[in-house]
XYZ file of C-alpha atoms in Angstrom:
655
model
C 208.945 90.343 -46.415
C 210.230 88.155 -43.486
C 212.965 90.370 -42.883
C 210.534 93.402 -42.362
C 208.786 91.207 -39.927
C 211.498 90.571 -37.959
C 212.652 94.083 -37.754
C 209.143 95.196 -36.604
C 209.467 92.456 -33.998
C 212.744 93.673 -32.827
C 211.354 97.218 -32.431
C 208.220 96.102 -30.670
C 210.303 94.249 -28.044
C 212.754 97.229 -27.547
C 209.618 99.141 -26.178
C 208.129 100.918 -29.049
C 205.806 104.037 -27.798
C 202.233 102.767 -27.527
C 203.075 99.141 -28.741
C 201.226 96.390 -27.079
C 203.470 93.891 -25.097
C 204.494 90.662 -26.939
C 205.449 88.170 -24.556
C 209.068 86.613 -24.918
C 207.668 83.197 -25.732
C 205.333 84.821 -28.720
C 208.696 86.465 -29.645
C 210.491 83.356 -30.044
C 207.541 81.757 -31.878
C 207.258 84.401 -34.361
C 210.660 84.489 -35.076
C 210.728 80.820 -36.026
C 207.398 80.555 -37.740
C 206.857 80.457 -41.573
C 204.530 83.333 -42.823
C 201.463 80.918 -43.374
C 201.269 79.258 -39.994
C 198.240 79.773 -37.896
C 199.940 80.483 -34.255
C 197.286 80.567 -31.052
C 197.275 83.610 -29.146
C 195.370 85.557 -26.465
C 194.767 89.286 -26.969
C 194.436 90.862 -23.670
C 192.981 94.465 -23.734
C 194.239 97.537 -21.744
C 191.165 98.024 -19.902
C 189.686 95.417 -17.498
C 186.401 95.401 -15.331
C 186.949 96.244 -11.553
C 185.714 93.194 -9.556
C 185.613 94.993 -6.476
C 183.345 97.788 -7.812
C 180.860 95.393 -9.435
C 180.744 93.574 -6.157
C 180.242 96.695 -3.934
C 177.433 97.976 -6.493
C 175.452 94.783 -6.771
C 175.566 94.014 -3.102
C 171.790 95.207 -2.634
C 170.700 93.448 -5.432
C 168.940 89.810 -5.700
C 171.046 86.944 -6.953
C 169.442 87.121 -10.585
C 169.905 90.992 -10.852
C 173.675 90.833 -9.676
C 174.358 88.121 -12.486
C 172.566 90.285 -15.071
C 174.065 93.425 -13.955
C 177.825 91.984 -14.013
C 177.082 90.137 -17.470
C 175.823 93.356 -18.951
C 178.868 95.443 -17.766
C 181.561 92.684 -18.823
C 179.916 92.357 -22.410
C 179.686 96.167 -22.493
C 183.180 96.688 -21.682
C 184.302 94.159 -24.211
C 182.144 95.403 -27.213
C 183.475 99.002 -26.452
C 186.955 98.236 -26.177
C 187.314 95.183 -28.518
C 185.422 96.729 -31.529
C 188.285 97.757 -33.743
C 190.527 95.009 -32.879
C 187.422 92.622 -33.628
C 186.754 94.527 -36.953
C 190.524 93.893 -38.257
C 190.530 90.234 -37.219
C 187.151 89.448 -38.751
C 188.421 90.945 -41.999
C 191.501 89.023 -42.003
C 189.528 85.903 -40.844
C 187.586 86.440 -44.299
C 190.965 86.507 -45.902
C 191.840 83.056 -44.274
C 194.722 84.741 -41.933
C 192.670 84.390 -38.550
C 190.480 81.372 -37.594
C 188.900 80.049 -34.108
C 187.940 83.761 -33.431
C 186.740 83.826 -29.619
C 186.081 87.175 -28.260
C 185.449 86.917 -24.367
C 184.334 89.115 -21.532
C 184.974 87.511 -18.110
C 188.369 88.740 -18.970
C 188.478 91.428 -21.656
C 190.475 89.604 -24.424
C 190.214 87.669 -27.780
C 191.408 84.311 -28.180
C 192.197 83.244 -31.825
C 194.635 81.283 -34.198
C 196.522 84.074 -36.515
C 199.537 84.498 -39.029
C 202.629 86.095 -38.196
C 201.720 89.138 -40.102
C 198.427 89.659 -38.347
C 199.648 88.851 -34.901
C 202.550 91.743 -35.872
C 199.789 94.017 -36.825
C 198.147 94.045 -33.584
C 200.783 96.028 -31.910
C 199.246 99.090 -33.792
C 196.153 99.093 -31.425
C 196.663 101.069 -28.517
C 193.526 99.385 -26.751
C 195.723 96.158 -26.714
C 197.895 95.376 -23.552
C 199.602 92.191 -24.234
C 199.606 89.580 -26.922
C 200.536 86.313 -25.616
C 201.409 82.615 -27.172
C 198.865 80.306 -26.186
C 199.937 76.908 -27.019
C 197.851 73.703 -26.566
C 199.044 71.785 -23.128
C 198.195 68.651 -21.737
C 195.841 69.786 -18.608
C 194.798 66.274 -17.036
C 198.192 64.679 -15.826
C 197.693 61.874 -13.313
C 194.197 61.110 -14.203
C 193.955 57.583 -15.069
C 191.152 54.896 -16.623
C 191.961 51.798 -15.227
C 188.908 49.615 -15.704
C 185.179 49.410 -16.764
C 181.932 48.175 -15.005
C 178.892 46.938 -17.051
C 175.401 47.639 -15.851
C 174.515 45.235 -12.977
C 170.673 45.726 -13.002
C 170.720 46.893 -9.135
C 170.112 50.504 -7.942
C 173.823 50.659 -6.692
C 174.647 53.647 -5.305
C 178.633 54.525 -5.970
C 180.725 54.407 -2.598
C 181.874 58.115 -3.238
C 178.288 59.286 -3.125
C 177.552 57.604 0.008
C 180.694 58.601 1.244
C 179.525 62.240 1.328
C 176.289 61.395 2.591
C 174.248 62.347 -0.145
C 171.561 60.098 0.061
C 170.241 61.150 3.289
C 170.008 64.641 1.472
C 167.821 63.218 -0.882
C 165.513 61.584 1.497
C 164.902 65.333 2.652
C 164.008 66.354 -1.047
C 166.929 67.904 -2.057
C 168.655 66.424 -5.061
C 169.556 69.336 -7.331
C 166.621 70.160 -9.105
C 166.565 73.559 -10.960
C 170.420 73.991 -10.349
C 172.698 74.144 -13.576
C 176.205 72.941 -13.118
C 178.963 73.436 -16.124
C 181.308 70.861 -16.537
C 184.135 72.531 -18.114
C 186.377 69.474 -19.327
C 186.685 67.110 -22.609
C 182.910 67.324 -23.313
C 180.174 65.198 -22.091
C 178.282 62.038 -23.650
C 175.090 63.817 -23.216
C 173.375 60.262 -24.451
C 174.368 58.214 -21.294
C 170.962 56.980 -19.913
C 172.045 58.670 -16.502
C 172.312 61.874 -17.872
C 170.341 62.369 -20.883
C 167.102 63.391 -19.315
C 168.627 66.288 -17.401
C 171.284 67.822 -19.750
C 170.955 71.577 -19.796
C 168.473 73.012 -22.124
C 170.136 75.152 -24.422
C 167.714 75.850 -27.016
C 167.876 76.000 -30.652
C 171.258 77.922 -30.546
C 172.994 75.323 -28.217
C 170.873 72.036 -29.205
C 173.451 69.831 -27.693
C 173.348 70.964 -24.257
C 176.429 73.524 -24.425
C 179.430 74.470 -26.559
C 182.565 72.932 -27.766
C 185.427 75.798 -27.566
C 188.344 73.276 -28.368
C 186.842 72.646 -32.167
C 184.633 76.112 -31.680
C 181.375 74.293 -32.847
C 178.065 73.675 -30.609
C 178.402 70.118 -30.402
C 180.500 69.099 -27.153
C 180.244 65.596 -27.416
C 182.703 63.731 -25.511
C 184.709 61.541 -28.168
C 187.206 59.950 -25.787
C 189.596 58.105 -25.752
C 189.680 59.353 -21.692
C 186.377 60.075 -21.203
C 187.354 62.390 -18.439
C 184.612 64.953 -18.888
C 181.621 62.339 -19.121
C 183.164 60.635 -15.802
C 183.167 63.880 -14.281
C 179.522 64.840 -15.190
C 178.473 61.431 -13.795
C 179.958 62.572 -10.618
C 177.779 65.384 -10.678
C 174.515 64.026 -11.779
C 174.453 60.339 -12.721
C 170.811 59.279 -11.683
C 171.179 55.512 -11.694
C 169.134 54.958 -14.764
C 171.498 52.396 -16.224
C 171.981 50.707 -12.908
C 174.751 52.725 -10.844
C 173.769 56.323 -9.143
C 177.161 57.884 -9.473
C 175.971 61.611 -8.820
C 175.626 63.520 -5.821
C 172.885 65.663 -7.307
C 171.045 63.140 -9.408
C 168.770 65.892 -10.934
C 171.074 68.864 -11.292
C 171.180 69.913 -15.113
C 174.617 69.440 -16.625
C 175.820 72.172 -18.849
C 178.482 70.658 -21.278
C 181.396 72.785 -21.956
C 184.191 71.139 -23.995
C 187.681 73.257 -23.732
C 189.766 70.018 -24.124
C 190.441 67.389 -26.811
C 189.130 64.014 -25.943
C 192.598 63.272 -25.089
C 193.172 66.293 -22.681
C 194.660 68.997 -24.549
C 193.764 72.550 -24.518
C 194.729 76.077 -24.178
C 194.386 78.875 -21.678
C 192.032 81.093 -24.285
C 189.707 78.076 -24.612
C 189.532 77.299 -20.865
C 188.518 81.183 -19.984
C 186.182 81.065 -22.857
C 184.369 77.969 -21.123
C 184.363 79.894 -17.997
C 182.800 82.985 -19.597
C 180.418 80.776 -21.357
C 179.059 79.036 -18.025
C 178.595 82.639 -16.535
C 176.882 84.163 -19.675
C 174.626 81.343 -19.856
C 173.374 81.181 -16.370
C 175.227 78.144 -14.644
C 175.045 78.252 -10.875
C 178.391 76.414 -10.495
C 181.309 75.153 -12.790
C 183.302 71.815 -11.878
C 186.685 72.258 -13.563
C 188.951 69.024 -13.222
C 192.014 70.430 -15.086
C 194.995 73.228 -14.470
C 198.365 74.222 -15.520
C 201.032 72.130 -13.204
C 203.418 74.265 -11.092
C 201.319 76.740 -10.004
C 201.069 78.512 -13.554
C 203.246 81.330 -14.936
C 202.648 84.805 -13.710
C 200.405 85.697 -16.824
C 198.235 82.411 -16.196
C 197.650 83.242 -12.617
C 196.555 86.779 -13.805
C 194.125 85.910 -16.679
C 192.579 83.085 -14.195
C 192.229 85.093 -11.119
C 190.542 87.855 -13.026
C 188.248 85.443 -14.595
C 187.282 83.831 -11.259
C 187.102 87.315 -9.538
C 184.566 88.337 -12.035
C 182.551 84.981 -11.841
C 182.372 85.501 -8.144
C 181.272 89.125 -8.958
C 178.478 87.347 -10.749
C 177.274 84.989 -7.967
C 178.739 81.732 -9.903
C 180.999 79.585 -7.588
C 183.530 76.855 -9.013
C 184.691 73.602 -7.731
C 188.096 73.179 -8.848
C 190.632 70.420 -8.712
C 194.095 71.139 -6.672
C 195.914 68.823 -9.144
C 197.570 65.378 -8.753
C 201.114 66.651 -8.007
C 201.138 65.528 -4.392
C 203.624 63.024 -4.830
C 205.706 64.990 -6.944
C 207.019 67.859 -4.549
C 210.512 67.529 -5.842
C 209.466 68.603 -9.404
C 206.712 71.087 -7.892
C 207.716 72.203 -4.686
C 205.247 74.316 -2.274
C 204.033 76.989 -2.722
C 203.688 75.868 -6.446
C 202.250 72.450 -5.781
C 198.482 73.284 -6.395
C 197.624 73.838 -10.065
C 196.402 77.270 -11.292
C 193.396 77.809 -11.494
C 193.039 75.573 -8.352
C 195.299 78.053 -6.450
C 192.859 81.112 -6.680
C 191.547 82.165 -3.392
C 187.843 80.687 -2.109
C 184.803 83.039 -1.529
C 185.124 82.597 1.936
C 188.065 82.623 4.186
C 188.061 79.935 7.064
C 188.829 81.400 10.500
C 192.093 79.376 10.485
C 193.245 81.446 7.415
C 195.476 83.936 9.200
C 196.758 85.789 6.291
C 193.999 87.771 4.634
C 193.665 89.147 1.136
C 191.268 88.968 -1.927
C 188.617 86.587 -2.822
C 187.485 84.453 -6.119
C 184.829 81.955 -6.937
C 187.060 78.830 -6.443
C 186.797 76.173 -3.800
C 189.828 74.084 -4.266
C 189.337 70.398 -3.942
C 191.731 67.659 -2.472
C 191.080 63.859 -3.139
C 190.474 60.979 -0.277
C 190.527 57.413 -0.500
C 187.713 54.931 0.614
C 189.594 54.764 3.973
C 189.574 58.303 4.408
C 193.269 58.899 4.112
C 194.716 61.210 1.647
C 195.388 60.127 -1.922
C 199.074 60.198 -2.400
C 198.737 62.366 -5.545
C 196.515 65.097 -4.323
C 198.071 68.275 -4.338
C 199.150 70.223 -1.202
C 199.370 74.004 -0.172
C 200.093 76.526 1.003
C 200.246 78.701 -2.260
C 201.028 82.206 -2.374
C 199.784 85.458 -4.633
C 202.515 87.860 -3.180
C 204.248 88.510 -6.333
C 201.254 88.741 -8.556
C 200.010 92.098 -9.274
C 197.493 93.685 -8.512
C 196.594 91.456 -5.760
C 200.233 90.803 -4.184
C 198.425 88.830 -1.087
C 199.006 85.928 0.785
C 202.747 85.975 1.218
C 204.391 82.535 1.463
C 206.489 81.603 4.554
C 207.318 78.023 5.183
C 203.888 76.646 6.691
C 202.235 80.040 5.927
C 200.309 81.494 2.688
C 196.981 80.846 1.488
C 195.550 77.297 2.714
C 194.853 74.916 -0.110
C 192.640 72.674 -0.740
C 189.509 73.929 0.733
C 187.765 70.649 1.011
C 188.106 67.182 0.079
C 186.057 64.249 -1.396
C 186.739 60.765 -2.819
C 188.793 60.662 -5.519
C 190.441 56.885 -5.566
C 188.589 54.346 -7.326
C 185.535 56.495 -8.532
C 182.886 54.736 -10.588
C 181.149 56.942 -12.817
C 179.602 57.037 -16.490
C 181.640 55.856 -19.478
C 181.891 58.167 -22.531
C 181.686 55.205 -25.312
C 179.044 53.233 -23.615
C 175.507 54.794 -22.976
C 174.737 52.476 -20.196
C 178.240 51.863 -18.908
C 180.452 52.785 -16.347
C 184.384 53.312 -15.838
C 186.853 53.509 -12.916
C 189.079 56.935 -12.412
C 191.400 58.340 -9.927
C 192.346 62.072 -9.366
C 191.435 65.089 -7.660
C 189.828 65.490 -11.147
C 187.295 62.884 -9.514
C 186.940 64.790 -6.093
C 186.105 68.034 -7.916
C 182.683 67.126 -9.222
C 181.591 65.397 -5.971
C 182.000 68.807 -4.503
C 180.072 70.503 -7.239
C 177.342 68.108 -6.650
C 177.055 69.176 -2.982
C 177.002 72.425 -3.891
C 174.202 71.999 -6.319
C 172.420 70.098 -3.262
C 172.525 73.358 -1.038
C 171.314 75.533 -4.175
C 168.538 73.199 -4.557
C 167.461 73.774 -1.073
C 168.025 77.484 -1.082
C 168.824 79.055 -4.700
C 169.756 82.407 -3.065
C 172.832 81.175 -1.408
C 175.851 83.212 -2.424
C 179.136 81.519 -3.187
C 180.580 82.619 0.352
C 177.789 81.080 2.312
C 177.968 77.895 -0.017
C 181.853 77.486 0.875
C 181.372 78.427 4.485
C 178.557 75.839 4.864
C 180.776 72.978 3.001
C 184.103 74.025 4.983
C 182.210 74.402 8.434
C 180.502 71.046 8.348
C 183.091 68.942 6.731
C 184.387 65.977 8.616
C 187.966 66.699 9.873
C 190.344 64.244 8.851
C 193.905 65.953 9.147
C 195.222 68.670 11.910
C 192.708 70.404 13.704
C 190.966 73.122 11.682
C 191.908 73.467 8.184
C 195.323 72.312 6.927
C 197.196 72.158 3.530
C 196.480 68.505 2.915
C 192.866 67.650 3.466
C 191.591 71.394 3.929
C 188.530 71.736 6.299
C 188.178 67.837 5.744
C 185.877 65.447 3.805
C 182.496 67.188 2.558
C 179.207 65.846 4.697
C 176.415 66.984 2.601
C 173.739 66.331 5.159
C 175.614 68.284 7.772
C 175.810 70.962 5.200
C 172.358 70.836 3.941
C 171.204 70.966 7.946
C 173.143 74.017 8.113
C 171.154 76.045 5.532
C 168.129 77.774 7.321
C 165.640 78.820 4.960
C 162.877 81.346 6.368
C 161.015 82.979 7.532
C 157.638 81.716 5.520
C 157.166 78.720 3.269
C 159.788 77.984 0.421
C 158.577 75.096 -1.846
C 160.837 73.148 -4.138
C 160.329 70.227 -6.544
C 161.068 67.041 -4.481
C 160.004 64.295 -7.097
C 157.997 63.626 -10.338
C 156.267 60.383 -11.656
C 155.298 60.063 -15.232
C 152.911 57.652 -16.440
C 151.957 56.871 -20.233
C 148.352 56.120 -19.818
C 147.153 54.452 -22.612
C 150.409 54.164 -24.167
C 153.191 51.155 -24.503
C 153.286 51.275 -20.582
C 156.855 51.837 -20.083
C 156.275 54.511 -17.542
C 157.754 57.289 -19.969
C 156.437 59.480 -22.076
C 156.930 58.760 -25.981
C 155.896 60.430 -29.104
C 152.202 60.266 -29.761
C 151.348 59.198 -26.168
C 148.838 60.754 -23.788
C 150.663 60.951 -20.287
C 150.219 61.941 -16.748
C 152.501 63.654 -14.270
C 152.531 63.605 -10.624
C 154.771 66.367 -8.873
C 155.757 66.211 -5.317
C 156.950 69.515 -3.485
C 158.727 69.926 -0.353
C 158.235 72.736 2.015
C 162.085 73.760 3.094
C 160.950 77.176 4.555
C 160.598 77.684 8.352
C 156.642 78.298 8.263
C 153.772 76.136 7.060
C 152.811 76.366 3.366
C 148.953 76.443 3.023
C 146.675 76.768 -0.095
C 149.378 75.628 -2.452
C 148.444 75.625 -6.200
C 150.753 74.625 -8.827
C 150.047 75.760 -12.798
C 152.472 73.826 -15.385
C 153.087 75.459 -18.657
C 155.582 75.097 -21.336
C 157.075 76.774 -24.431
C 157.697 73.431 -26.183
C 155.894 72.744 -29.595
C 155.996 69.222 -28.666
C 153.512 69.107 -25.719
C 150.102 69.922 -25.124
C 149.010 70.244 -21.856
C 145.476 69.411 -21.211
C 145.286 69.385 -17.393
C 147.528 72.224 -16.098
C 146.277 72.657 -12.493
C 147.055 70.902 -9.263
C 146.428 71.627 -5.674
C 148.609 70.371 -3.043
C 148.117 69.504 0.750
C 149.246 71.788 3.277
C 152.731 71.360 4.304
C 154.763 71.709 7.505
C 158.832 72.677 7.560
C 160.527 69.924 5.715
C 156.919 67.929 4.753
C 156.223 66.880 1.246
C 153.160 66.897 -0.386
C 151.969 65.517 -3.882
C 149.607 67.207 -6.152
C 146.381 66.418 -7.172
C 144.932 65.820 -9.841
C 147.811 64.829 -12.210
C 149.230 67.235 -14.810
C 147.922 65.623 -18.067
C 149.484 66.219 -21.293
C 149.733 64.692 -24.962
C 153.376 64.493 -26.711
C 153.537 65.438 -30.419
C 153.849 62.242 -32.879
C 156.707 64.528 -34.400
C 158.683 64.983 -31.247
C 162.449 63.420 -32.036
C 163.172 60.686 -29.774
C 165.402 61.872 -26.948
C 164.132 65.260 -26.365
C 164.248 67.100 -23.437
C 161.052 68.899 -22.658
C 161.197 71.728 -20.243
C 157.927 72.811 -18.104
C 157.466 75.812 -15.769
C 155.544 75.177 -12.406
C 154.121 78.228 -10.991
C 153.558 77.367 -7.314
C 151.637 79.767 -5.298
C 151.011 79.459 -1.360
C 149.632 81.947 1.635
C 152.061 84.287 2.888
C 152.376 85.791 -0.493
C 154.921 82.700 -1.673
C 155.215 82.716 -5.377
C 157.911 80.787 -7.438
C 158.259 79.476 -11.010
C 160.078 76.021 -10.757
C 161.665 73.803 -13.375
C 160.585 70.647 -14.203
C 161.696 68.757 -17.063
C 161.792 64.982 -18.841
C 163.070 63.126 -21.658
C 160.461 62.026 -24.433
C 161.277 58.442 -25.754
C 164.535 56.809 -25.899
C 166.863 57.125 -28.780
C 168.874 53.806 -27.807
C 166.175 51.121 -26.887
C 163.331 52.273 -29.115
C 164.318 52.225 -32.667
C 161.783 53.861 -34.922
C 162.643 52.534 -38.384
C 162.337 51.625 -40.900
C 163.416 54.504 -42.603
C 161.666 55.779 -45.915
C 164.106 53.580 -48.035
C 162.759 50.280 -46.244
C 166.060 49.931 -43.722
C 165.882 49.536 -40.166
C 169.246 50.548 -37.978
C 170.301 48.837 -34.975
C 173.206 49.575 -32.662
C 174.518 47.486 -29.845
C 172.618 49.427 -27.121
C 169.183 48.244 -28.637
C 169.091 44.859 -27.177
C 166.966 43.004 -26.462
C 165.058 44.649 -29.443
C 167.794 43.675 -31.998
C 166.328 41.035 -34.160
C 168.182 37.732 -35.038
C 168.609 37.593 -38.800
C 168.984 34.565 -41.062
C 172.114 34.904 -43.237
C 172.362 33.578 -46.373
C 175.849 33.423 -48.209
C 175.428 34.668 -51.734
C 178.438 32.707 -53.404
C 179.362 30.167 -56.166
C 179.346 27.365 -53.481
C 176.276 28.119 -51.555
C 174.132 25.522 -53.219
C 173.581 27.869 -56.681
C 172.109 30.540 -54.863
C 174.112 33.149 -56.238
C 177.263 34.076 -57.733
C 180.062 36.471 -56.856
């Protein structure tokens, strides 16, 4: 059997007619593997979507229509071309020869682990172009957790958030409300107090706010030891509930997409599946602080650029780390100093980009220090795609190519959420830390104008950045340090009124007076709107509704005062609702606020909140008479009197 498999492999590598290509590293792996070994592979289909065609045909569509068209087209292509291969792999999965089977459509491929016999049999399918070895790799080089910081009880704003002028944007009423940011990383501690009430609501199918492609289950909880994903999520959307406001967009919804182990290891197929999930499930932005060093292999470049081109066609933008190899240019020389997919093109080309070529969804992020010097580790461009088909663009000559990074943000000594302390914080360095700051800045822009395309988002961020290096855009800082206030002021919404949620205040009237809704309580909610349109908003009415089984709304209508451009108005009377006594502690409840105004304005705005607090409000005893506490229940933890049951304890008992 072993000899037959090796003979077949030789025939394949020799170029058998109609056979799929097995990459050389996979051939080596197959030749040295026992028959029962599970080998991780990516099976790429011959037929791929045409991103240029999708972009052209969706040009007149609205942003939601564009995404739906692209998602449907990608899914249809994958369903048609993968059907026979999937049927075979599913049959072999039932026999124990395949596991972790993940069909993907953002690139038309299938990721799985399979035995050598199954892999060799795949060459018989003419719809397959390539079968590649996809080993697990360490993806977070150079990121360091060097300290922790306890809650200090103040309303501190982390220095990086202040440095990009996010707090001034919040004062205008823009804080990321209604915008979904996917954090593609090691998972997220979705129980952290700064994140818990604005995690993505994935419904019954995704009850833990995302998916874990590393373990292939629906619980993407960050289990450490690095806490990289939780830290990144905090820099996007930490709201300061536990004491330190570390997020640029503190009311954005965080989608947790785990593609790496807690120690930072993962494969290309898992990462691309994470991008696929983000686009399919409605993320507006993905934040990805990882990549393959050395600019990536030819195959990696092709796969990631295809994924990022198709994400752009769907109207999704990505903030991606440049990498931490800037001080290691001897080992990773330019034009391979920026990691893939950070080396993919941006959605908008800066005027200083002399060479022109194709676009993708990637905004590449460099890292600055508090002094505004570049971080020594921040990777530098330019990069090139001249030898990567089918694009073959951005030819490299010394100093010439595709300028990277595109923009910079704080990345040294960054304080953000800790993975193993639901009210604690940690410090980290890296372009990994700069990237979620940029993703948060993108969310602020979209909270002002959700219709912004990736090209416009990138343009506003780059055109308004604070220049720190050479004049214009350079290969160290990109266009400079992100300046959220300048960027938000560059976004003009109009004509007509345009209303967004600026704030919400909840009151548990007649409850325990902790200012938050708990199971069984009658509550009120006052919502403040902000008119970001160019024309006044008049005769404004907001109707609140929900599909949650745990909420009964008893007062669903409020009227709002007339609001001029950038003026806020608070609804009256307050919305009233009752929380079901059966509502589990820590449940995120989503409501729709349907707002109408003169000039034919009508929109449905998302309002969500957390019911109860599973950390600080233990609900025991359980049916057996026990009450459980953990360290985060203080000061509620009771003081126990300890009686030692032993022979020498005064006759109280025996061992």
